[in-house]
Amino acid sequence: MGREVCALLQERRTKCNQLSLIASSRGAGTKISVNGDALTVRELNERSFEDVDYAIFSAGGDRSKHFAPIAVRAGTVVIDNSSAFRMDRETPLVVPEINPGDIKTHRGIIANPNCSTIIMAMAVWPLHRVNPVRRIVVSTYQSASGAGAAAMEELRTQTADQLAGRKVAPNVFPHPIAFNLFSHNTPIGPDGYNTEERKMIEETRKIFHAPSIAIAATCVRVPVLRAHSESINLTFDRPIDPQEVRSILSNSPGVTVVDDVSANRFPMPIDASGRDNVLVGRIRQDVSQSDGRGIELFACGDQLRKGAALNAIQILELLQSNT
Amino acid sequence: MGREVCALLQERRTKCNQLSLIASSRGAGTKISVNGDALTVRELNERSFEDVDYAIFSAGGDRSKHFAPIAVRAGTVVIDNSSAFRMDRETPLVVPEINPGDIKTHRGIIANPNCSTIIMAMAVWPLHRVNPVRRIVVSTYQSASGAGAAAMEELRTQTADQLAGRKVAPNVFPHPIAFNLFSHNTPIGPDGYNTEERKMIEETRKIFHAPSIAIAATCVRVPVLRAHSESINLTFDRPIDPQEVRSILSNSPGVTVVDDVSANRFPMPIDASGRDNVLVGRIRQDVSQSDGRGIELFACGDQLRKGAALNAIQILELLQSNT
């Protein structure tokens, strides 16, 4: 995530007078080249935020809870990628294409939504604006990148081990990931939904300002390196047809329709990887809803780009343009 | 599939006076050991079925269409694994745990359902018997084995190539499968559903004798070697709770409930591989259906066992016990 933010700051030429890279003691000392300057990563401490206008946090919920208030007191506006403040009533949860106006109410912290949530929201929001979505049934195909660089490395190493006939020992993930898949390994609540699924349900409602939208989510980790995929079944308020959906999504910023039936080409992780836009395809009338209110589609988005770093930088750019 | 049938015939000690192995010219001449005998695979021809009581066909729709009627005329009962006769009104489509009685109406051919259909049907039927299922929304995670041994080899080779930084060139599959996934590469009809999805919809209705059950299916190929997974969202006629679902499925032949919330252990392809039973877990009340009629679950089944060879052999055993 950190390296992706640096890459995007260069790529997008985001306004930035001075860039500081901060990490835990483990990452401190590393040199990272940004815009031709070799920057040294410094160690995080309680004085790290002096003279910092904006900070992008991606260091887990506990660190965010401790350091975000410290940064805010120092006058920094924090864009936080953890789940610590996302459902906090006073913290806006923003996808710039969807609810940019929410940013104005911030009190120093703006939360970046969960990656799976952002990808689904990008595909569904343009339709919801035109014809309110009443119910979503989503199943995810989440890549290793969602669990960090070490998880991606584990997928590579473990796969090589399995191909060579060596014993596979999971470390980052609780189960083997090579040529396997498993239910997202976040804690499961009393209702049987895991935290990742809860995030998709609750964050989508908050971003859409649609507290009553019904959402069922099943989150699954698959042996893909980067980019999440989602199979999305929608029920709308009124009938809607695939041609209208295709037309709306084709004109939506941040979305690319990939729906070539004759070539059997639809969104795939390898095509979404490294791209800013969320790919949407397999757009069809849901045959299980006879009233014409059902649509099925399939989306892929780069979990590290729009699912994390890109969205955070878009929030930063929105803050800059508002001042 | 052929080798799996041989392995299961030995393992289950299925009654078998004489076993003949038949293949196209490409496979003819191969020696396969069954019950200690090295059998030579013979080449298929129009006289292959003389004195054959039962034949298990797994050679694609075109060969089945040509040779099944020839076999039937020779007095052979054909268990056909292709899609050629599945939706034929005169051909029973049988999952022995579900509709064994349908076998009695056969006119020489009994069709073995599609692998994804069987796995879903095994998880859903025991519930449907007690409380009719009105709607199913399913998303699949299908392994390479569904496309045959060459596809499994392609997944292995391509993955090794990608790990070594070599260029990946798809051959069996239309898109790279290493660390990637894609919409099931079967032809797409005018309604936007591909053939695999259509099979799940139509075959389930036929097996369940439930022509009005509403089914929405999204079929996706994932980089897993063997065993298909399915995320299944159900709407029942009447309210039903997860405890009842768990209790019914725990007592259903051919189903194993794997639903350990505290250990975060649910059905996984590597656990389903090589096993006869379909694994079912993630059983929870669907939070998106406020009337208590919704259940979500996740199933994994060995595509080559219950999804193909095992079901065919169970049909054979059913035929033997009926005569």
XYZ file of C-alpha atoms in Angstrom:
646
model
C 0.000 0.000 0.000
C 2.789 2.435 0.940
C 4.730 1.824 -2.236
C 1.532 2.045 -4.281
C 0.797 5.481 -2.757
C 4.300 6.673 -3.729
C 3.883 5.350 -7.278
C 0.493 7.018 -7.682
C 1.670 10.370 -6.274
C 4.264 10.453 -9.063
C 1.963 9.099 -11.749
C -0.843 11.540 -10.981
C 1.493 14.487 -10.229
C -0.509 15.072 -7.073
C 0.388 18.438 -5.514
C 2.972 17.754 -2.846
C 5.517 20.284 -1.549
C 7.260 17.838 0.699
C 6.747 14.112 1.087
C 7.687 12.223 4.246
C 7.630 8.462 4.453
C 6.987 7.060 7.915
C 6.875 3.475 9.096
C 7.386 1.342 12.177
C 10.931 0.605 13.366
C 10.893 -2.440 11.095
C 10.490 -0.346 7.924
C 12.494 2.696 9.047
C 15.748 3.303 7.178
C 14.495 1.905 3.868
C 15.168 4.168 0.882
C 12.365 4.665 -1.635
C 12.733 6.691 -4.814
C 9.907 9.170 -5.461
C 10.116 11.654 -8.343
C 13.841 10.996 -8.589
C 14.523 11.696 -4.904
C 15.706 8.836 -2.724
C 13.645 9.325 0.408
C 14.548 7.586 3.641
C 11.666 6.086 5.586
C 11.612 7.511 9.103
C 10.327 5.846 12.231
C 6.854 6.785 13.434
C 6.683 8.693 16.722
C 4.364 11.105 18.453
C 6.102 14.105 16.849
C 5.956 12.749 13.289
C 3.088 15.037 12.295
C 4.507 18.461 13.037
C 4.112 20.647 9.918
C 2.326 17.844 8.054
C -0.827 19.006 6.225
C -2.098 15.615 5.086
C -1.226 12.092 6.180
C -2.250 8.836 4.510
C -2.362 6.101 7.173
C -2.134 2.442 6.261
C -0.824 0.699 9.323
C -3.714 -1.255 10.828
C -6.528 -0.305 13.165
C -4.588 -0.163 16.437
C -1.911 2.214 15.135
C -4.584 4.387 13.536
C -6.542 4.590 16.772
C -3.426 5.693 18.648
C -1.765 8.009 16.138
C -4.648 9.554 14.167
C -5.833 11.708 17.129
C -2.204 12.770 17.725
C -1.892 13.809 14.088
C -5.196 15.680 14.196
C -4.054 17.604 17.269
C -0.927 18.599 15.324
C -3.189 20.065 12.620
C -2.844 17.215 10.135
C -5.800 15.904 8.149
C -5.644 12.107 8.224
C -6.842 9.826 5.425
C -7.058 6.502 7.184
C -7.060 3.192 5.341
C -7.798 1.065 8.410
C -11.247 0.092 9.610
C -10.753 2.005 12.906
C -12.913 5.042 12.085
C -14.950 3.889 9.103
C -18.207 3.354 10.951
C -17.613 6.254 13.368
C -20.552 8.667 12.999
C -18.293 11.725 12.943
C -15.891 10.347 10.338
C -16.805 10.597 6.670
C -16.273 7.393 4.660
C -15.580 8.520 1.124
C -15.375 7.212 -2.410
C -14.747 10.410 -4.393
C -16.873 9.291 -7.382
C -19.799 8.603 -5.037
C -19.996 10.864 -1.991
C -17.379 13.624 -2.381
C -19.607 16.034 -0.458
C -19.267 13.987 2.731
C -15.652 15.084 2.974
C -16.731 18.556 4.107
C -17.960 17.328 7.472
C -14.612 15.891 8.526
C -13.104 16.660 11.911
C -9.578 15.774 10.949
C -10.041 12.175 9.830
C -11.490 10.825 6.596
C -11.828 7.060 6.311
C -10.913 5.109 3.188
C -13.363 2.220 2.720
C -12.532 -1.473 2.602
C -11.210 -2.644 -0.771
C -14.068 -5.063 -1.525
C -16.575 -2.377 -0.588
C -15.043 0.211 -2.926
C -14.995 -2.173 -5.892
C -18.642 -3.159 -5.410
C -19.701 0.423 -4.736
C -18.064 1.648 -7.950
C -20.050 -0.909 -9.983
C -23.359 -0.426 -8.186
C -23.538 3.290 -7.349
C -24.102 4.635 -10.887
C -27.100 2.289 -11.193
C -28.389 3.013 -7.686
C -28.483 6.749 -8.503
C -30.876 6.099 -11.369
C -32.929 3.247 -9.930
C -32.458 2.536 -6.216
C -30.954 -0.843 -5.421
C -33.068 -2.715 -2.878
C -30.957 -5.837 -2.414
C -27.432 -7.013 -3.234
C -26.202 -10.621 -3.077
C -22.440 -10.607 -3.560
C -19.784 -13.329 -3.555
C -16.163 -12.239 -3.695
C -13.007 -13.748 -5.179
C -10.349 -11.860 -3.206
C -6.684 -11.834 -4.095
C -3.732 -12.354 -1.778
C -2.742 -8.672 -2.060
C -5.593 -7.794 0.280
C -3.595 -9.403 3.078
C -0.414 -7.490 2.241
C 2.896 -8.049 0.489
C 3.822 -11.007 2.714
C 0.609 -12.784 1.710
C 1.399 -12.299 -1.978
C 4.850 -13.738 -1.350
C 3.290 -16.668 0.528
C 1.060 -17.423 -2.456
C 4.099 -17.434 -4.762
C 6.359 -19.477 -2.471
C 3.695 -21.953 -1.459
C 2.673 -22.522 -5.071
C 6.299 -23.147 -6.073
C 6.628 -25.561 -3.126
C 3.527 -27.459 -4.101
C 4.619 -27.717 -7.753
C 7.971 -29.101 -6.586
C 6.231 -31.630 -4.349
C 7.488 -29.954 -1.175
C 5.314 -29.784 1.909
C 3.219 -26.628 2.135
C 3.141 -24.805 5.477
C 0.814 -21.812 5.770
C 2.167 -18.836 7.696
C 0.450 -15.543 6.781
C -2.829 -17.263 5.906
C -4.395 -19.845 8.233
C -4.888 -22.363 5.405
C -2.910 -23.294 2.293
C -3.593 -20.774 -0.472
C -1.759 -22.549 -3.322
C -4.364 -24.018 -5.717
C -6.900 -23.640 -2.913
C -9.451 -21.106 -1.652
C -11.121 -20.457 1.677
C -13.633 -18.319 3.494
C -12.142 -14.899 4.359
C -10.198 -15.426 7.580
C -11.616 -12.541 9.603
C -13.498 -13.150 12.870
C -17.069 -14.357 12.544
C -19.807 -12.619 14.502
C -22.837 -14.166 16.207
C -24.848 -13.745 12.998
C -22.407 -15.967 11.098
C -20.951 -13.173 8.945
C -17.231 -12.474 9.053
C -15.790 -8.980 9.489
C -14.996 -8.576 5.796
C -18.614 -9.356 4.906
C -19.864 -6.969 7.614
C -17.667 -4.228 6.155
C -19.173 -4.702 2.703
C -22.672 -4.506 4.170
C -22.265 -1.576 6.563
C -19.777 0.560 4.638
C -21.824 0.385 1.433
C -24.885 1.610 3.318
C -22.901 4.501 4.800
C -21.262 5.548 1.515
C -24.583 5.345 -0.356
C -26.529 7.066 2.462
C -28.873 4.082 2.100
C -29.236 2.526 5.562
C -32.004 0.174 4.478
C -30.332 -1.415 1.458
C -30.349 -5.205 1.991
C -26.951 -6.823 1.420
C -25.837 -10.451 1.690
C -22.100 -11.003 1.260
C -19.840 -14.045 1.070
C -16.129 -13.224 1.099
C -13.671 -15.783 -0.215
C -9.892 -15.695 -0.635
C -8.654 -17.150 -3.924
C -5.122 -17.889 -5.239
C -4.904 -14.716 -7.303
C -2.030 -12.301 -6.675
C -3.714 -8.960 -7.162
C -7.172 -7.538 -7.974
C -10.424 -8.671 -6.385
C -13.389 -10.046 -8.323
C -17.037 -9.957 -7.296
C -20.136 -11.732 -8.549
C -22.975 -9.279 -7.879
C -26.715 -9.983 -8.020
C -28.909 -6.882 -7.788
C -32.585 -6.206 -7.168
C -33.738 -2.729 -8.151
C -36.736 -0.673 -7.132
C -38.086 -0.691 -10.685
C -37.478 -2.864 -13.761
C -34.185 -2.200 -15.517
C -32.626 -3.892 -18.536
C -29.031 -4.865 -19.330
C -28.787 -2.341 -22.152
C -29.590 0.508 -19.752
C -27.084 -0.864 -17.221
C -24.386 -1.085 -19.887
C -25.112 2.429 -21.048
C -25.039 3.909 -17.527
C -21.827 2.121 -16.571
C -20.127 3.045 -19.857
C -20.583 6.686 -18.907
C -19.494 6.369 -15.275
C -16.104 7.758 -14.216
C -13.809 5.111 -12.772
C -15.687 2.251 -14.452
C -14.782 0.386 -17.655
C -17.310 -1.993 -19.182
C -15.637 -5.234 -20.356
C -18.508 -7.270 -21.705
C -17.538 -8.893 -24.994
C -19.916 -11.839 -25.330
C -18.664 -12.959 -28.760
C -15.026 -13.148 -27.598
C -16.028 -14.484 -24.153
C -14.007 -11.673 -22.637
C -15.099 -10.283 -19.298
C -13.397 -8.722 -16.280
C -10.366 -10.734 -15.128
C -7.895 -9.997 -12.308
C -4.905 -9.946 -14.655
C -6.610 -7.244 -16.735
C -7.651 -5.199 -13.694
C -4.203 -5.354 -12.059
C -2.369 -2.059 -12.164
C -5.381 -0.256 -13.623
C -7.292 2.557 -11.968
C -10.755 1.687 -13.242
C -13.044 -1.028 -11.941
C -13.949 -3.441 -14.768
C -17.591 -4.529 -15.036
C -19.107 -7.176 -17.296
C -21.339 -10.256 -17.534
C -24.181 -7.724 -17.435
C -27.447 -9.649 -17.843
C -31.048 -9.700 -16.749
C -31.345 -11.941 -13.713
C -33.478 -14.864 -14.952
C -34.473 -15.690 -11.380
C -36.407 -12.424 -10.957
C -39.402 -12.524 -13.276
C -40.399 -8.909 -12.664
C -37.398 -7.525 -14.574
C -35.944 -5.882 -11.485
C -32.904 -8.184 -11.328
C -29.480 -7.661 -12.873
C -26.370 -9.813 -12.549
C -22.852 -8.566 -13.162
C -19.217 -9.393 -12.497
C -16.637 -6.808 -11.411
C -12.848 -6.782 -11.007
C -10.814 -4.043 -9.433
C -7.205 -3.610 -8.414
C -7.369 -4.002 -4.669
C -4.224 -1.911 -4.184
C -5.267 0.881 -6.564
C -8.950 1.831 -6.466
C -9.387 -0.571 -3.541
C -6.864 1.326 -1.389
C -4.086 3.709 -2.504
C -5.832 5.363 -5.443
C -9.001 6.057 -3.466
C -6.918 7.564 -0.643
C -5.063 9.832 -3.067
C -8.317 10.864 -4.722
C -9.524 11.882 -1.236
C -6.295 13.855 -0.769
C -6.802 15.614 -4.115
C -10.395 16.385 -3.144
C -9.186 17.934 0.129
C -6.605 20.009 -1.756
C -9.185 21.277 -4.251
C -11.562 22.207 -1.414
C -8.998 24.440 0.296
C -12.785 -39.210 -15.491
C -11.934 -42.619 -16.969
C -9.170 -43.272 -14.463
C -11.396 -42.045 -11.639
C -14.087 -44.557 -12.665
C -11.511 -47.387 -12.577
C -10.266 -46.289 -9.147
C -13.796 -46.077 -7.746
C -14.839 -49.464 -9.169
C -11.991 -51.022 -7.167
C -12.519 -48.904 -4.066
C -16.259 -49.571 -3.880
C -15.977 -53.225 -5.018
C -18.746 -52.521 -7.499
C -20.086 -55.775 -8.979
C -18.295 -56.238 -12.280
C -17.766 -59.573 -14.053
C -15.722 -58.158 -16.844
C -14.420 -54.657 -17.344
C -13.560 -53.247 -20.757
C -11.816 -49.952 -21.219
C -12.576 -48.168 -24.461
C -11.210 -44.917 -25.837
C -10.568 -43.094 -29.089
C -7.582 -44.105 -31.212
C -5.502 -41.610 -29.234
C -6.024 -43.451 -25.931
C -6.166 -47.007 -27.319
C -3.254 -49.253 -26.347
C -2.746 -47.666 -22.923
C -2.517 -50.188 -20.081
C -4.408 -49.433 -16.866
C -4.256 -51.601 -13.773
C -7.641 -52.404 -12.234
C -7.913 -54.870 -9.339
C -4.451 -56.138 -10.142
C -5.203 -56.817 -13.811
C -3.390 -54.771 -16.423
C -6.172 -53.945 -18.864
C -5.431 -52.648 -22.331
C -7.595 -49.791 -23.536
C -9.272 -50.738 -26.815
C -10.349 -48.455 -29.595
C -14.008 -47.468 -29.763
C -15.950 -48.808 -32.741
C -19.529 -49.644 -33.617
C -19.150 -53.220 -32.331
C -17.646 -52.213 -28.956
C -20.885 -52.860 -27.069
C -21.596 -56.490 -27.927
C -22.160 -58.421 -24.662
C -21.767 -55.244 -22.590
C -24.485 -54.826 -19.913
C -23.557 -51.356 -18.717
C -21.398 -48.650 -20.252
C -20.198 -45.444 -18.625
C -19.659 -42.821 -21.335
C -17.438 -39.836 -20.787
C -16.305 -38.762 -24.200
C -18.134 -35.547 -25.017
C -21.565 -34.801 -26.434
C -20.888 -35.621 -30.098
C -19.500 -39.103 -29.401
C -22.345 -39.777 -26.984
C -24.932 -38.765 -29.565
C -23.381 -41.107 -32.107
C -22.476 -44.116 -29.970
C -25.110 -44.195 -27.210
C -27.917 -45.255 -29.586
C -25.608 -47.921 -31.057
C -24.894 -49.238 -27.557
C -28.584 -49.219 -26.642
C -29.403 -51.224 -29.787
C -26.789 -53.780 -28.670
C -28.672 -54.147 -25.372
C -26.312 -52.006 -23.263
C -27.588 -49.556 -20.653
C -25.594 -46.347 -21.036
C -24.741 -43.983 -18.201
C -23.748 -40.863 -20.080
C -21.642 -38.123 -18.532
C -22.023 -35.692 -21.435
C -24.719 -33.068 -21.746
C -26.123 -34.735 -24.895
C -29.183 -36.363 -23.323
C -29.527 -34.560 -19.990
C -32.448 -32.373 -20.959
C -34.017 -35.013 -23.237
C -37.548 -35.697 -21.935
C -37.162 -39.463 -22.244
C -33.799 -39.636 -20.480
C -33.700 -39.664 -16.683
C -31.166 -37.294 -15.124
C -30.204 -38.859 -11.833
C -28.445 -38.075 -8.580
C -28.974 -41.291 -6.609
C -29.406 -39.505 -3.254
C -32.108 -37.282 -4.788
C -34.193 -38.927 -7.497
C -33.266 -42.647 -7.622
C -36.810 -43.493 -8.705
C -36.371 -41.664 -12.005
C -33.987 -44.365 -13.125
C -36.879 -46.788 -13.688
C -38.185 -44.871 -16.683
C -34.979 -45.201 -18.680
C -35.011 -46.364 -22.278
C -31.400 -47.400 -22.357
C -29.713 -44.116 -21.426
C -29.385 -42.465 -18.015
C -27.752 -39.068 -17.913
C -25.216 -38.040 -15.301
C -25.696 -34.359 -14.399
C -23.152 -31.584 -14.776
C -20.586 -31.474 -11.962
C -21.563 -28.009 -10.648
C -25.216 -29.045 -10.698
C -24.602 -32.209 -8.666
C -22.591 -30.379 -6.006
C -25.262 -27.688 -5.573
C -28.083 -30.233 -5.682
C -26.474 -32.325 -2.934
C -26.329 -29.286 -0.627
C -29.781 -27.940 -1.449
C -31.993 -31.017 -1.936
C -32.171 -32.161 1.714
C -33.424 -28.661 2.628
C -35.777 -28.411 -0.362
C -37.486 -31.658 0.727
C -38.383 -30.118 4.068
C -39.056 -26.532 3.023
C -39.297 -25.890 -0.719
C -36.607 -23.644 -2.129
C -38.117 -20.802 -4.146
C -34.956 -19.094 -5.381
C -31.235 -19.859 -5.614
C -28.490 -17.333 -6.352
C -25.238 -19.227 -6.884
C -21.698 -18.171 -7.782
C -19.198 -20.926 -8.528
C -15.448 -21.264 -8.047
C -14.687 -24.079 -10.517
C -11.428 -25.973 -10.641
C -9.347 -26.814 -13.690
C -10.250 -30.513 -13.423
C -13.693 -29.690 -14.842
C -11.979 -29.080 -18.177
C -10.061 -32.380 -18.085
C -6.571 -33.647 -17.329
C -4.952 -31.373 -19.928
C -6.469 -28.329 -18.227
C -5.068 -29.405 -14.850
C -1.667 -29.802 -16.487
C -2.023 -26.364 -18.075
C -2.708 -24.824 -14.667
C 0.437 -26.475 -13.262
C 2.697 -25.646 -16.216
C 1.445 -22.117 -16.650
C 1.842 -21.382 -12.954
C 5.420 -22.702 -12.995
C 6.107 -20.563 -16.084
C 4.717 -17.456 -14.452
C 6.713 -18.036 -11.250
C 9.860 -18.407 -13.363
C 9.072 -15.196 -15.234
C 8.453 -17.034 -18.492
C 5.758 -15.904 -20.883
C 2.410 -17.575 -20.310
C 0.543 -18.875 -23.379
C -2.927 -20.303 -22.821
C -3.783 -23.408 -24.805
C -6.589 -25.481 -23.255
C -8.217 -22.442 -21.664
C -8.874 -19.257 -23.657
C -7.288 -17.043 -20.984
C -4.355 -17.424 -18.602
C -5.441 -19.479 -15.576
C -2.284 -19.056 -13.438
C -3.092 -16.655 -10.554
C -6.127 -15.532 -12.556
C -9.809 -16.382 -12.899
C -12.397 -15.879 -15.630
C -16.020 -16.368 -16.546
C -16.690 -20.010 -17.521
C -15.659 -20.279 -21.175
C -18.804 -21.943 -22.541
C -20.929 -20.251 -25.218
C -23.228 -17.478 -24.046
C -26.876 -17.499 -25.075
C -29.077 -14.541 -26.028
C -30.094 -14.136 -22.368
C -26.470 -13.551 -21.351
C -26.060 -16.834 -19.470
C -23.350 -19.269 -20.509
C -23.983 -22.979 -21.066
C -22.549 -23.985 -17.686
C -24.929 -21.596 -15.937
C -27.861 -22.845 -18.041
C -26.994 -26.418 -17.024
C -27.094 -25.510 -13.344
C -30.487 -23.852 -13.808
C -32.217 -26.416 -16.009
C -30.689 -29.629 -14.665
C -31.464 -28.699 -11.051
C -35.100 -28.122 -11.952
C -35.280 -31.491 -13.716
C -33.553 -33.443 -10.919
C -35.717 -31.763 -8.235
C -38.920 -32.094 -10.313
C -39.301 -28.396 -9.560
C -39.766 -26.624 -12.901
C -40.623 -23.295 -11.292
C -37.647 -22.953 -8.947
C -35.935 -19.624 -9.727
C -32.163 -19.930 -10.200
C -29.531 -17.314 -11.001
C -26.049 -18.710 -11.634
C -22.624 -17.195 -12.266
C -19.954 -19.736 -13.213
C -16.311 -18.819 -12.797
C -13.115 -20.791 -13.390
C -10.495 -20.375 -10.646
C -6.857 -21.561 -10.383
C -7.694 -24.587 -8.228
C -6.658 -28.046 -9.432
C -9.570 -30.133 -8.277
C -12.927 -29.730 -6.458
C -15.483 -27.037 -7.210
C -16.749 -24.521 -4.654
C -20.088 -22.731 -4.672
C -21.462 -19.749 -2.763
C -25.190 -20.422 -2.488
C -27.912 -17.983 -1.412
C -31.314 -19.584 -0.826
C -34.860 -18.312 -0.395
C -37.264 -20.831 1.102
C -41.025 -21.068 1.061
C -41.190 -20.622 4.832
C -38.811 -19.266 7.472
C -35.933 -21.599 8.344
C -33.016 -21.111 10.712
C -29.344 -22.092 10.446
C -29.638 -24.615 13.273
C -32.328 -26.501 11.395
C -30.256 -26.367 8.191
C -27.204 -27.696 10.015
C -29.218 -30.473 11.589
C -30.826 -31.542 8.291
C -27.530 -31.493 6.384
C -25.707 -33.380 9.152
C -28.143 -36.243 8.620
C -28.041 -36.243 4.822
C -26.194 -39.052 3.013
C -23.378 -37.781 0.814
C -23.071 -34.497 2.722
C -20.560 -33.559 5.429
C -21.078 -30.363 7.396
C -17.780 -28.453 7.850
C -18.800 -25.363 9.768
C -16.331 -24.669 12.554
C -16.755 -20.962 13.302
C -14.272 -20.863 16.194
C -11.462 -22.397 14.102
C -12.562 -20.496 10.965
C -12.663 -23.819 9.166
C -15.140 -24.241 6.341
C -15.283 -26.224 3.095
C -12.084 -25.906 1.039
C -11.157 -27.547 -2.277
C -8.077 -29.237 -0.813
C -10.280 -30.889 1.831
C -12.949 -31.932 -0.663
C -10.439 -33.375 -3.168
C -10.521 -37.144 -3.310
C -13.528 -37.321 -0.977
C -16.920 -38.710 -1.881
C -19.030 -36.343 0.202
C -19.945 -32.771 -0.624
C -18.753 -30.453 2.155
C -21.151 -27.719 3.304
C -20.513 -24.848 5.707
C -20.790 -21.084 6.299
C -24.420 -21.873 7.141
C -26.058 -18.625 8.240
C -29.311 -16.734 8.150
C -29.268 -14.400 5.158
C -29.276 -10.924 6.708
C -30.626 -9.458 3.477
C -33.950 -11.298 3.807
C -35.774 -9.915 6.822
C -38.532 -12.525 6.759
C -36.243 -15.336 7.905
C -36.655 -17.247 4.655
C -33.042 -16.735 3.547
C -30.049 -18.992 4.154
C -26.497 -18.618 2.865
C -24.038 -21.477 2.611
C -20.785 -22.506 0.937
C -20.214 -25.945 -0.599
C -17.194 -27.805 -1.993
C -17.270 -31.080 -3.843
C -14.761 -33.151 -5.752
C -15.692 -32.457 -9.330
C -14.255 -35.793 -10.490
C -15.869 -37.864 -7.720
C -19.415 -36.849 -6.784
C -19.366 -34.351 -9.639
C -18.778 -37.089 -12.236
C -17.354 -40.608 -11.739
C -18.835 -41.391 -8.335
C -22.331 -40.290 -9.342
C -22.077 -42.418 -12.503
C -21.017 -45.470 -10.507
C -23.793 -44.897 -7.977
C -26.202 -44.929 -10.937
C -24.624 -48.188 -12.105
C -25.022 -49.705 -8.636
C -28.642 -48.530 -8.554
C -29.267 -50.226 -11.911
C -27.656 -53.431 -10.631
C -29.759 -53.446 -7.458
C -32.943 -52.842 -9.474
C -32.434 -55.890 -11.693
